[in-house]
Coordinates of C-alpha atoms and ligand atoms in Angstrom, one line a residue:
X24 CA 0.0 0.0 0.0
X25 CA 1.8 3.3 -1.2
X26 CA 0.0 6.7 0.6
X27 CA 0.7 9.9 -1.6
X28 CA 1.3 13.2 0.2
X29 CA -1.7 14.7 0.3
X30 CA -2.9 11.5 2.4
X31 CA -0.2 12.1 4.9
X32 CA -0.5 16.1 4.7
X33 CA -1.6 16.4 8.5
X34 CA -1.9 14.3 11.8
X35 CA -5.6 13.6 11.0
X36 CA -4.7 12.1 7.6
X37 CA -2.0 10.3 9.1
X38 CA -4.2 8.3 11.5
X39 CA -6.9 8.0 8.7
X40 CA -4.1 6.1 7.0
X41 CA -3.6 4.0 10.0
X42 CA -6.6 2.8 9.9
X43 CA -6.8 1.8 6.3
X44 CA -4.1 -0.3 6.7
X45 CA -5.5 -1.9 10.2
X46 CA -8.7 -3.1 8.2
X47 CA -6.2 -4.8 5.6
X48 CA -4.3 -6.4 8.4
X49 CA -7.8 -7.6 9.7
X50 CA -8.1 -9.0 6.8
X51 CA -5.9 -11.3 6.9
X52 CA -2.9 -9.6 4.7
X53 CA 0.3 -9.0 5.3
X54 CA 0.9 -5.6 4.6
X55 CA 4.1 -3.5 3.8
X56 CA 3.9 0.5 2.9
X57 CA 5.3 2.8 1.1
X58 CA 4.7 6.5 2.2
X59 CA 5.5 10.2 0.6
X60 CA 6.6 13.1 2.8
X61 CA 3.8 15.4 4.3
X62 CA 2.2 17.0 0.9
X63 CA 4.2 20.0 0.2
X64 CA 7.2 18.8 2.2
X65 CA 9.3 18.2 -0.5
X66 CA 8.8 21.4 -2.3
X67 CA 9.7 23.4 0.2
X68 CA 12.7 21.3 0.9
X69 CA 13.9 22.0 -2.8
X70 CA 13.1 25.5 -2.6
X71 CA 15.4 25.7 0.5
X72 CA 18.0 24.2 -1.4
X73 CA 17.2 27.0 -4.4
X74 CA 17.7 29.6 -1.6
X75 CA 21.1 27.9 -0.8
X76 CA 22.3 28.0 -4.4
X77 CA 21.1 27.5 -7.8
X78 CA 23.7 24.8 -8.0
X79 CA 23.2 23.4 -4.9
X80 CA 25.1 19.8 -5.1
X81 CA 22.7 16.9 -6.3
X82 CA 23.9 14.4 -3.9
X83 CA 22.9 17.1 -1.0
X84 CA 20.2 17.6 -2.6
X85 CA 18.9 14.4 -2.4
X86 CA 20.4 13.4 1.2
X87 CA 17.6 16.9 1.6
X88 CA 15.0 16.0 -0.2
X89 CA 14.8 12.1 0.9
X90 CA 14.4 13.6 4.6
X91 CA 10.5 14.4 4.5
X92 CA 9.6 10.4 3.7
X93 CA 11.5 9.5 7.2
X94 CA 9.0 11.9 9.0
X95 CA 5.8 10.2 7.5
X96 CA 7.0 6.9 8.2
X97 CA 8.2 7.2 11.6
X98 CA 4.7 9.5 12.2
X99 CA 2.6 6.5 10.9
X100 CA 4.3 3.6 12.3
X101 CA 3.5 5.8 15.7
X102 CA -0.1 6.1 14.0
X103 CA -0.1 2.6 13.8
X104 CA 1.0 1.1 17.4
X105 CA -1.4 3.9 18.8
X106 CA -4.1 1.1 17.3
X107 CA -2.8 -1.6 18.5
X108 CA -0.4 -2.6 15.2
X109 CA 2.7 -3.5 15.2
X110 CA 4.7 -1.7 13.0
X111 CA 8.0 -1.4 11.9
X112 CA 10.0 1.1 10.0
X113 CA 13.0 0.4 8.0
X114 CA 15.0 2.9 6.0
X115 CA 16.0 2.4 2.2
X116 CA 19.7 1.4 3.5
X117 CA 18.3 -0.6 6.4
X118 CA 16.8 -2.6 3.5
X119 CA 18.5 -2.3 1.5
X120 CA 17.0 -0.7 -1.6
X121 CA 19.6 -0.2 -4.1
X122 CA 19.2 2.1 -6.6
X123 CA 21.5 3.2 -9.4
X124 CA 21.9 6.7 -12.3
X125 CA 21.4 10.2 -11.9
X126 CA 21.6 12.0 -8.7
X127 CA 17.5 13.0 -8.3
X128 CA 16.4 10.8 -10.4
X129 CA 17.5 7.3 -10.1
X130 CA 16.2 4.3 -10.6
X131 CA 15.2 1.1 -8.1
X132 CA 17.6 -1.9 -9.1
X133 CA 17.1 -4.5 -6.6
X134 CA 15.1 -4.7 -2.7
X135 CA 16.8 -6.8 -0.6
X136 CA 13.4 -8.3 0.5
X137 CA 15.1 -10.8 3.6
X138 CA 14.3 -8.5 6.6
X139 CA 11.0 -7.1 5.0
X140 CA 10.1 -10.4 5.3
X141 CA 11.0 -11.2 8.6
X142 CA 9.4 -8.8 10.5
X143 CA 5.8 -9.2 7.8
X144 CA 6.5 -13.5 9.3
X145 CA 6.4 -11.6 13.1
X146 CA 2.8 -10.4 11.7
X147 CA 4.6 -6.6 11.7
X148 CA 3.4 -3.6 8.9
X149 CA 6.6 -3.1 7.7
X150 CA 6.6 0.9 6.9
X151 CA 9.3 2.2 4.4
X152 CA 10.1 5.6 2.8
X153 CA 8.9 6.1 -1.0
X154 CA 11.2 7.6 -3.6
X155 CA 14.6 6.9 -2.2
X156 CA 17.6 4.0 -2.5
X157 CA 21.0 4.1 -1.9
X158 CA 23.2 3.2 -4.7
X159 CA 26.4 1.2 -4.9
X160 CA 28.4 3.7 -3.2
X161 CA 26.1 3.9 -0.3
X162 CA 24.7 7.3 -0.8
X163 CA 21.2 8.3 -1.0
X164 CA 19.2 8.4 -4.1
X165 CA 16.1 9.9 -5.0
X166 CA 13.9 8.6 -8.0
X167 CA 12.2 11.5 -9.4
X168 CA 9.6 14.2 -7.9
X169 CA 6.6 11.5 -7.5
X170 CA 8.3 8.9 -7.3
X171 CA 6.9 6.9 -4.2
X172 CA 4.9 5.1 -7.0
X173 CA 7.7 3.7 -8.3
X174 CA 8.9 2.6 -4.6
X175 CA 5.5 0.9 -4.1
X176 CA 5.6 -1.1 -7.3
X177 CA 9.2 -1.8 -6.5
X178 CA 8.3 -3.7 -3.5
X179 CA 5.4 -5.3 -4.7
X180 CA 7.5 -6.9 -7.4
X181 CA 10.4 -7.8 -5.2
X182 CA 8.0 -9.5 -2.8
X183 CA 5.2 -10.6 -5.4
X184 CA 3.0 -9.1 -3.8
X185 CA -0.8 -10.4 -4.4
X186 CA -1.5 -6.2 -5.0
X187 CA -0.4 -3.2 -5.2
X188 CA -2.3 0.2 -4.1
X189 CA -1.9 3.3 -4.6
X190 CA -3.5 5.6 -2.5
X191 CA -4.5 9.1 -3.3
X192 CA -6.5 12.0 -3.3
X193 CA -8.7 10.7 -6.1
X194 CA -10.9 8.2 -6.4
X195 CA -9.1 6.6 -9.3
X196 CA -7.3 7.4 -12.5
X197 CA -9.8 10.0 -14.3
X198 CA -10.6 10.8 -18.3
X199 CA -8.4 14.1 -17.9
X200 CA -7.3 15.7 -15.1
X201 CA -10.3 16.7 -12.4
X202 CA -8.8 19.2 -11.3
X203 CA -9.3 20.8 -14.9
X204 CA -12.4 19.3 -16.0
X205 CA -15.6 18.8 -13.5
X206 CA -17.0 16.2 -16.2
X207 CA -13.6 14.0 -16.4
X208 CA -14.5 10.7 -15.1
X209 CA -13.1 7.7 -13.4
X210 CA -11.8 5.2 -15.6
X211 CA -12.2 1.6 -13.6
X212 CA -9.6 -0.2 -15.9
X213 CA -6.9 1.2 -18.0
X214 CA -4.0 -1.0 -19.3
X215 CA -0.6 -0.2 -18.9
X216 CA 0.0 1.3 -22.1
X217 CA -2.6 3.6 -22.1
X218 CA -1.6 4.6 -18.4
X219 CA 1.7 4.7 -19.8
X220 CA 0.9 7.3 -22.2
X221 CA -1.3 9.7 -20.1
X222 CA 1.5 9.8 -17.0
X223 CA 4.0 10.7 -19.6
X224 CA 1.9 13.0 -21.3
X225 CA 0.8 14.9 -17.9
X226 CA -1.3 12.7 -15.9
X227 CA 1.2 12.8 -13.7
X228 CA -1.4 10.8 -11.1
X229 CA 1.0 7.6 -11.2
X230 CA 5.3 8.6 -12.1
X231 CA 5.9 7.3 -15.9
X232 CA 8.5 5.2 -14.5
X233 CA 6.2 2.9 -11.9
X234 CA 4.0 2.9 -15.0
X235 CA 6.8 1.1 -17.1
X236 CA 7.8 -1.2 -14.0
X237 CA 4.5 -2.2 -13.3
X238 CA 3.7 -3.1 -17.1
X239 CA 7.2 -4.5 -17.5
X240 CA 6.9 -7.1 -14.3
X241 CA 3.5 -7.2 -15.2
X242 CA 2.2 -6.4 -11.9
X243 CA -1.2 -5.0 -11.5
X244 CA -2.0 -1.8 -9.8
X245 CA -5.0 -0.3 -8.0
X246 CA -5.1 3.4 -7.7
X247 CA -7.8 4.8 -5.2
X248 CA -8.8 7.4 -2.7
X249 CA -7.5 7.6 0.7
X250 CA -10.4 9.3 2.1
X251 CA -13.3 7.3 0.8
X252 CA -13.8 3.7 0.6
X253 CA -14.3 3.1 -3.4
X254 CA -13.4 1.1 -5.6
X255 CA -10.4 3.1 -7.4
X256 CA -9.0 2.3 -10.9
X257 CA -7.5 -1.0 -12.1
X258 CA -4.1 -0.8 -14.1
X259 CA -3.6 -3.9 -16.1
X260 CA -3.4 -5.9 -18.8
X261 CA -4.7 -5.0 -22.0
X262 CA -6.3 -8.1 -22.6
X263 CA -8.3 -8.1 -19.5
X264 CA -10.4 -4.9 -20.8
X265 CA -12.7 -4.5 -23.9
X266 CA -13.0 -1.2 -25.1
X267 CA -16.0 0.7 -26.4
X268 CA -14.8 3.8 -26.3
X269 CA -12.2 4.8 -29.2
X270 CA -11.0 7.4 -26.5
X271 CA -9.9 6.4 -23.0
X272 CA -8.4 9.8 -21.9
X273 CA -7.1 13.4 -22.5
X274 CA -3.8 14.2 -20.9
X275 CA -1.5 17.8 -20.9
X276 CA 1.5 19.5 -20.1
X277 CA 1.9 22.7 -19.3
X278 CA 6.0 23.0 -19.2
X279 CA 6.8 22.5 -23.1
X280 CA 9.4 25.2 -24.9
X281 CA 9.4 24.8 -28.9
X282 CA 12.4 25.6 -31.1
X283 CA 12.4 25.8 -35.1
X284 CA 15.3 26.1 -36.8
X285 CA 14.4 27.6 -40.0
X286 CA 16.2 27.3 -43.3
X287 CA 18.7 24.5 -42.5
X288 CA 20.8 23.0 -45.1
X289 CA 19.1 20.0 -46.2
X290 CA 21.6 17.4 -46.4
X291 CA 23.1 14.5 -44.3
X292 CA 24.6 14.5 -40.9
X293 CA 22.2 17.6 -40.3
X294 CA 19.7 16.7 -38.1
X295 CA 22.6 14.5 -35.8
X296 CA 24.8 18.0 -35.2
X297 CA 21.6 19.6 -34.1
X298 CA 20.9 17.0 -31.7
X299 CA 24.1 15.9 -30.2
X300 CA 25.1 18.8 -28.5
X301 CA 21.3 18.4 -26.7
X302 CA 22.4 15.0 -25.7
X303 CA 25.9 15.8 -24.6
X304 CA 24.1 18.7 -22.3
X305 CA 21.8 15.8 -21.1
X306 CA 18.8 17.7 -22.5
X307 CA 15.9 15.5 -23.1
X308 CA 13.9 16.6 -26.7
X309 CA 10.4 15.0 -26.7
X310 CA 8.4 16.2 -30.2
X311 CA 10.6 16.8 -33.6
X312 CA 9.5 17.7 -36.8
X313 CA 11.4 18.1 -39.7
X314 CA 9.8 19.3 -43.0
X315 CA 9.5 18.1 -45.9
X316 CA 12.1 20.7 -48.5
X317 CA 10.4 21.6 -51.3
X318 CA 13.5 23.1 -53.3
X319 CA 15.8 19.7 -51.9
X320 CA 18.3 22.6 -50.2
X321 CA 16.9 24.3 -47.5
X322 CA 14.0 22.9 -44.4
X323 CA 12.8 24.1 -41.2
X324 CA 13.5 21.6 -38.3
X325 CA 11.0 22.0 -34.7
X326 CA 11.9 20.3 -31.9
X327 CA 10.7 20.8 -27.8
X328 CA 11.8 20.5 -24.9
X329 CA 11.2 21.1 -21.1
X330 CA 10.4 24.2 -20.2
X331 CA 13.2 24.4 -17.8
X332 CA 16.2 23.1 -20.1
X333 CA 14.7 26.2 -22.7
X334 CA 17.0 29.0 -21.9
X335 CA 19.9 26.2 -22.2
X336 CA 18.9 24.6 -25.2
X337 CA 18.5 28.3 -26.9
X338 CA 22.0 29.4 -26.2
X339 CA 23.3 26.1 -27.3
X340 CA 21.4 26.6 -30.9
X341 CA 22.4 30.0 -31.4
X342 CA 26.3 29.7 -30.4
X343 CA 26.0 26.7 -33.2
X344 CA 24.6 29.2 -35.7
X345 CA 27.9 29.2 -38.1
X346 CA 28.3 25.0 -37.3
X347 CA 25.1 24.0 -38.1
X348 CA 24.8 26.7 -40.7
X349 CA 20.7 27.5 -40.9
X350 CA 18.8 31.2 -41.2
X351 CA 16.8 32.0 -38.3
X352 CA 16.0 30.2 -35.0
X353 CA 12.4 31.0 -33.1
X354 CA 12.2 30.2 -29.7
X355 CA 8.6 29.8 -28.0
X356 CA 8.6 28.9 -24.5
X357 CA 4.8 29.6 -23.8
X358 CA 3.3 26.2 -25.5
X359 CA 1.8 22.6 -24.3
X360 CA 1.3 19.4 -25.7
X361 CA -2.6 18.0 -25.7
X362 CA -3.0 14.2 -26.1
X363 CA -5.7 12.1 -26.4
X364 CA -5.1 8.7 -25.7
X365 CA -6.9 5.3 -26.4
X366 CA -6.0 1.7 -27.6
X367 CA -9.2 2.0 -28.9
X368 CA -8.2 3.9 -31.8
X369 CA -5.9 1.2 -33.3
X370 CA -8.9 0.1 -35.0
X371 CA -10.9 2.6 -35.5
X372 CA -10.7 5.2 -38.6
X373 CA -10.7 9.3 -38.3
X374 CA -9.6 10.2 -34.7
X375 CA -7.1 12.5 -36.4
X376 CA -9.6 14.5 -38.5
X377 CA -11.5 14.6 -35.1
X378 CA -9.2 16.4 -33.4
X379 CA -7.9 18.3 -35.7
X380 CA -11.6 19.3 -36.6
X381 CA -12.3 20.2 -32.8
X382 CA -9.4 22.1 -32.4
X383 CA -10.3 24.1 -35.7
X384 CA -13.6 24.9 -34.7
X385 CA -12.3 26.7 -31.4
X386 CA -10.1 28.7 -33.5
X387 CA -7.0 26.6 -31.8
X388 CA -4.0 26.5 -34.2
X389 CA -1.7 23.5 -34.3
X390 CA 1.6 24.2 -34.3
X391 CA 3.4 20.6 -34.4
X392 CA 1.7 17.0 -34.2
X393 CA 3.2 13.3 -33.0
X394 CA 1.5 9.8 -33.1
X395 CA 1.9 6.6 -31.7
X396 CA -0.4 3.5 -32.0
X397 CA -2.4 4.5 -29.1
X398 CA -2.1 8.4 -28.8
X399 CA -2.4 11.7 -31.0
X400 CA -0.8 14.6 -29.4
X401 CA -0.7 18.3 -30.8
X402 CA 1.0 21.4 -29.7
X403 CA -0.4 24.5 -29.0
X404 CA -0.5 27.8 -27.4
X405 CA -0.4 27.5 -23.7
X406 CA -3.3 29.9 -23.5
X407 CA -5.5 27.3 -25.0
X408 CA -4.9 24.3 -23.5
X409 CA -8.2 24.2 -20.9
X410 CA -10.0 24.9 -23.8
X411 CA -8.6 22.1 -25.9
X412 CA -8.9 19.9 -23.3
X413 CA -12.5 20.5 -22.1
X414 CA -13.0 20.1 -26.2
X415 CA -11.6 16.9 -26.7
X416 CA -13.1 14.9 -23.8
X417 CA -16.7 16.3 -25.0
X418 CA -16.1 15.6 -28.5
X419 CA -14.5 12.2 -27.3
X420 CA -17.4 11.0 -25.5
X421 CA -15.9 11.2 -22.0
X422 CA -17.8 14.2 -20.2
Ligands
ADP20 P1 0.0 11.7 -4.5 O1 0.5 12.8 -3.7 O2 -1.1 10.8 -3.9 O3 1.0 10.9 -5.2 P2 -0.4 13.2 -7.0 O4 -0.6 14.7 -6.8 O5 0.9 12.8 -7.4 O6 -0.9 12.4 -5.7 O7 -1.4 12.6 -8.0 C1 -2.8 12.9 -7.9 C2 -3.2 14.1 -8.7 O8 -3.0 13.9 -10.1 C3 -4.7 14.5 -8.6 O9 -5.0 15.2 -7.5 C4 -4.8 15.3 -9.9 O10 -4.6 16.7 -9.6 C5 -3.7 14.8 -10.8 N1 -4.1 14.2 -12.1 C6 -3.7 14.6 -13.3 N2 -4.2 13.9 -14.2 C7 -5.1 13.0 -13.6 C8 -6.0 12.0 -14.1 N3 -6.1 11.8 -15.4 N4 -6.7 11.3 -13.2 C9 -6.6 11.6 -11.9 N5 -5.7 12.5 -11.4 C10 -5.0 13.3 -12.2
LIG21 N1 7.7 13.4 -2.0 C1 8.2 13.1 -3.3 C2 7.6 14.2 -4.2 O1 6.9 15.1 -3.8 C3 7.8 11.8 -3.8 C4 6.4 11.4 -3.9 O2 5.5 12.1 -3.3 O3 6.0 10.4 -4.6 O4 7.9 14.2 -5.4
MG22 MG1 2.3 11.3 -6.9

């Protein structure tokens, strides 16, 4: 059982949690959790280190930010013996949970599952801090902002577990975010390629990564409300769900930056010198678009990125002005990507022209487009995006 922030934000919540995972124990499970810091814990621990310095080191930084999951676990381990269960806490090094890559945002390699499952054979809740390891050279690792999910999936895997829950506060996994949208709904199964798809586009409700683990190690995941006892939303095989809906949801980012190079030479080798310098500056590029050239000498080439590797990836382009040898660059860091997502559409003819139809008859302009199998996603002006959004999911069928 995995308990997101905002189901830990307060003393209150904290005991509400306790008691959740008492009515498990009574029935007959063996239970281990996975908890996040006190909601907003971790943000202001960042923004502390931001006050520090803008380059404060990462391996501080995530010794820092690892800190708020040891309060929520030792506060609900004392939540739990106050009602009579036993609980113990173990730290990811205690475990250990090994993790290895970036500083900040690491990944979970192995859990060292022997002492877990001694004290769960002493009938204890074994409590555990989300989004942390320790990696080979025994410092602390963090996995990502949101990355408790992928802690709790962790452990169900390395125990095979019977299930894993996530915990939230919403009742499930909706058709767009419901925070955005009053008429988004919850989904009760999604498989893990469509979940796959809306956490990476923005529905950022489970991390991408515990998405991948979970459909990886095929492990099926249950994402429900802490504060009211309903059935949440399933997360699981593809196979196990028939679709009548060509749609399953809407998803968006907010934090896109787009870059067109205009009036590159159209030749070999081109688009790799644009690119490598991004990579050796560890900049990630999600959309690109290259035109086709009409006169075979000269295309435009669009690309985006985060918004917060923009300024970077800018100053990068224009000192390669003379290497890469194109006209004009224009920069746009005020855009977001709206997907609509569905396995649904695989078969089913004319979802482009939908959406592009929709969007036209708001008067919303496209300004670059991607595909998979399962998704359609468009860019546009950030100013439009609720707009878009509320759109599609009518238009979809999902209100
Ligand atoms: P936790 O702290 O429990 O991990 P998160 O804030 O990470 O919770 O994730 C839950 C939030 O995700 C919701 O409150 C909602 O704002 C947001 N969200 C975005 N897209 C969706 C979606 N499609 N379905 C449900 N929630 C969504
Ligand atoms: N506390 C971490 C964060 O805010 C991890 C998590 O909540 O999953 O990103
Ligand atoms: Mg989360």
């Amino acid at each position: 059982m995995k308990f997101g922030g905002t189901s830990v934000g307060n003393i209150d919540r904290i005991k509400n949690v306790a008691k959740i995972v008492k009515k498990s124990v009574d029935q007959g499970n063996s239970v281990v959790v996975a908890v996040s810091a006190m909601a907003g814990v971790t943000n202001e621990l960042q923004k502390k280190a931001e006050n520090i310095s803008k380059n404060f080191n990462p391996e501080d930084c995530d010794l820092l930010l690892s800190s708020g999951e040891q309060v929520s676990t030792a506060l609900l381990s004392g939540a739990l013996n106050e009602i009579k269960i036993k609980a113990k806490t173990l730290m990811c090094w205690q475990i250990p949970i090994v993790t290895e890559g970036k500083h900040t945002n690491s990944r979970i390699i192995s859990v060292n599952t022997d002492i877990i499952k001694k004290f769960l054979n002493q009938n204890f809740v074994v409590v555990i801090p989300g989004f942390q390891g320790i990696n080979e050279q025994l410092r602390i690792n963090t996995l990502g902002r949101g990355g408790s999910d992928a802690s709790a999936v962790a452990l169900a895997k390395c125990l095979n577990a019977v299930r894993c829950e996530i915990f939230t506060d919403v009742d499930g996994i909706f058709t767009t975010n419901p925070d955005v949208n009053s008429k988004a709904k919850k989904i009760d199964k999604i498989s893990y390629d469509e979940m796959l798809e809306m956490s990476s586009l923005g529905a950022k409700v489970m991390q991408t990564s515990s998405v991948q683990s979970a459909m990886l190690n095929n492990i099926e995941v249950y994402v429900k409300s802490s504060f009211k006892n309903t059935d949440g939303t399933a997360i699981i095989n593809q196979n196990k769900i028939s679709y009548d809906k060509v749609i399953t949801g809407v998803a968006f980012t907010k934090d896109d930056a787009k870059i067109t190079l205009q009036g590159v030479k159209d030749k070999p080798g081109v688009a790799s010198s644009i690119f490598k310098p991004l990579y050796e500056n560890n900049i990630v590029v999600d959309m690109i678009v290259q035109n086709i050239s009409a006169d075979k000498l000269k295309t435009d080439i669009t690309f985006t990125v985060k918004r917060s590797d923009f300024e970077r990836t800018n100053s990068i382009m224009k000192s390669l002005i003379k290497n890469l040898d194109y006209e004009k660059i224009i920069s746009n860091d005020k855009v977001s990507k709206v997907s609509v997502i569905g396995a649904g559409m695989i078969t089913y003819p004319g979802v482009a022209y939908k959406m592009f139809d929709s969007l036209y008859k708001e008067n919303i302009n496209i300004l670059a487009i991607t595909t998979s199998e399962i998704k359609i996603s468009v860019l546009i002006d950030e100013i439009n995006v609720e707009n878009a959004v509320n759109k599609l999911h009518s238009v979809f069928d999902l209100d």
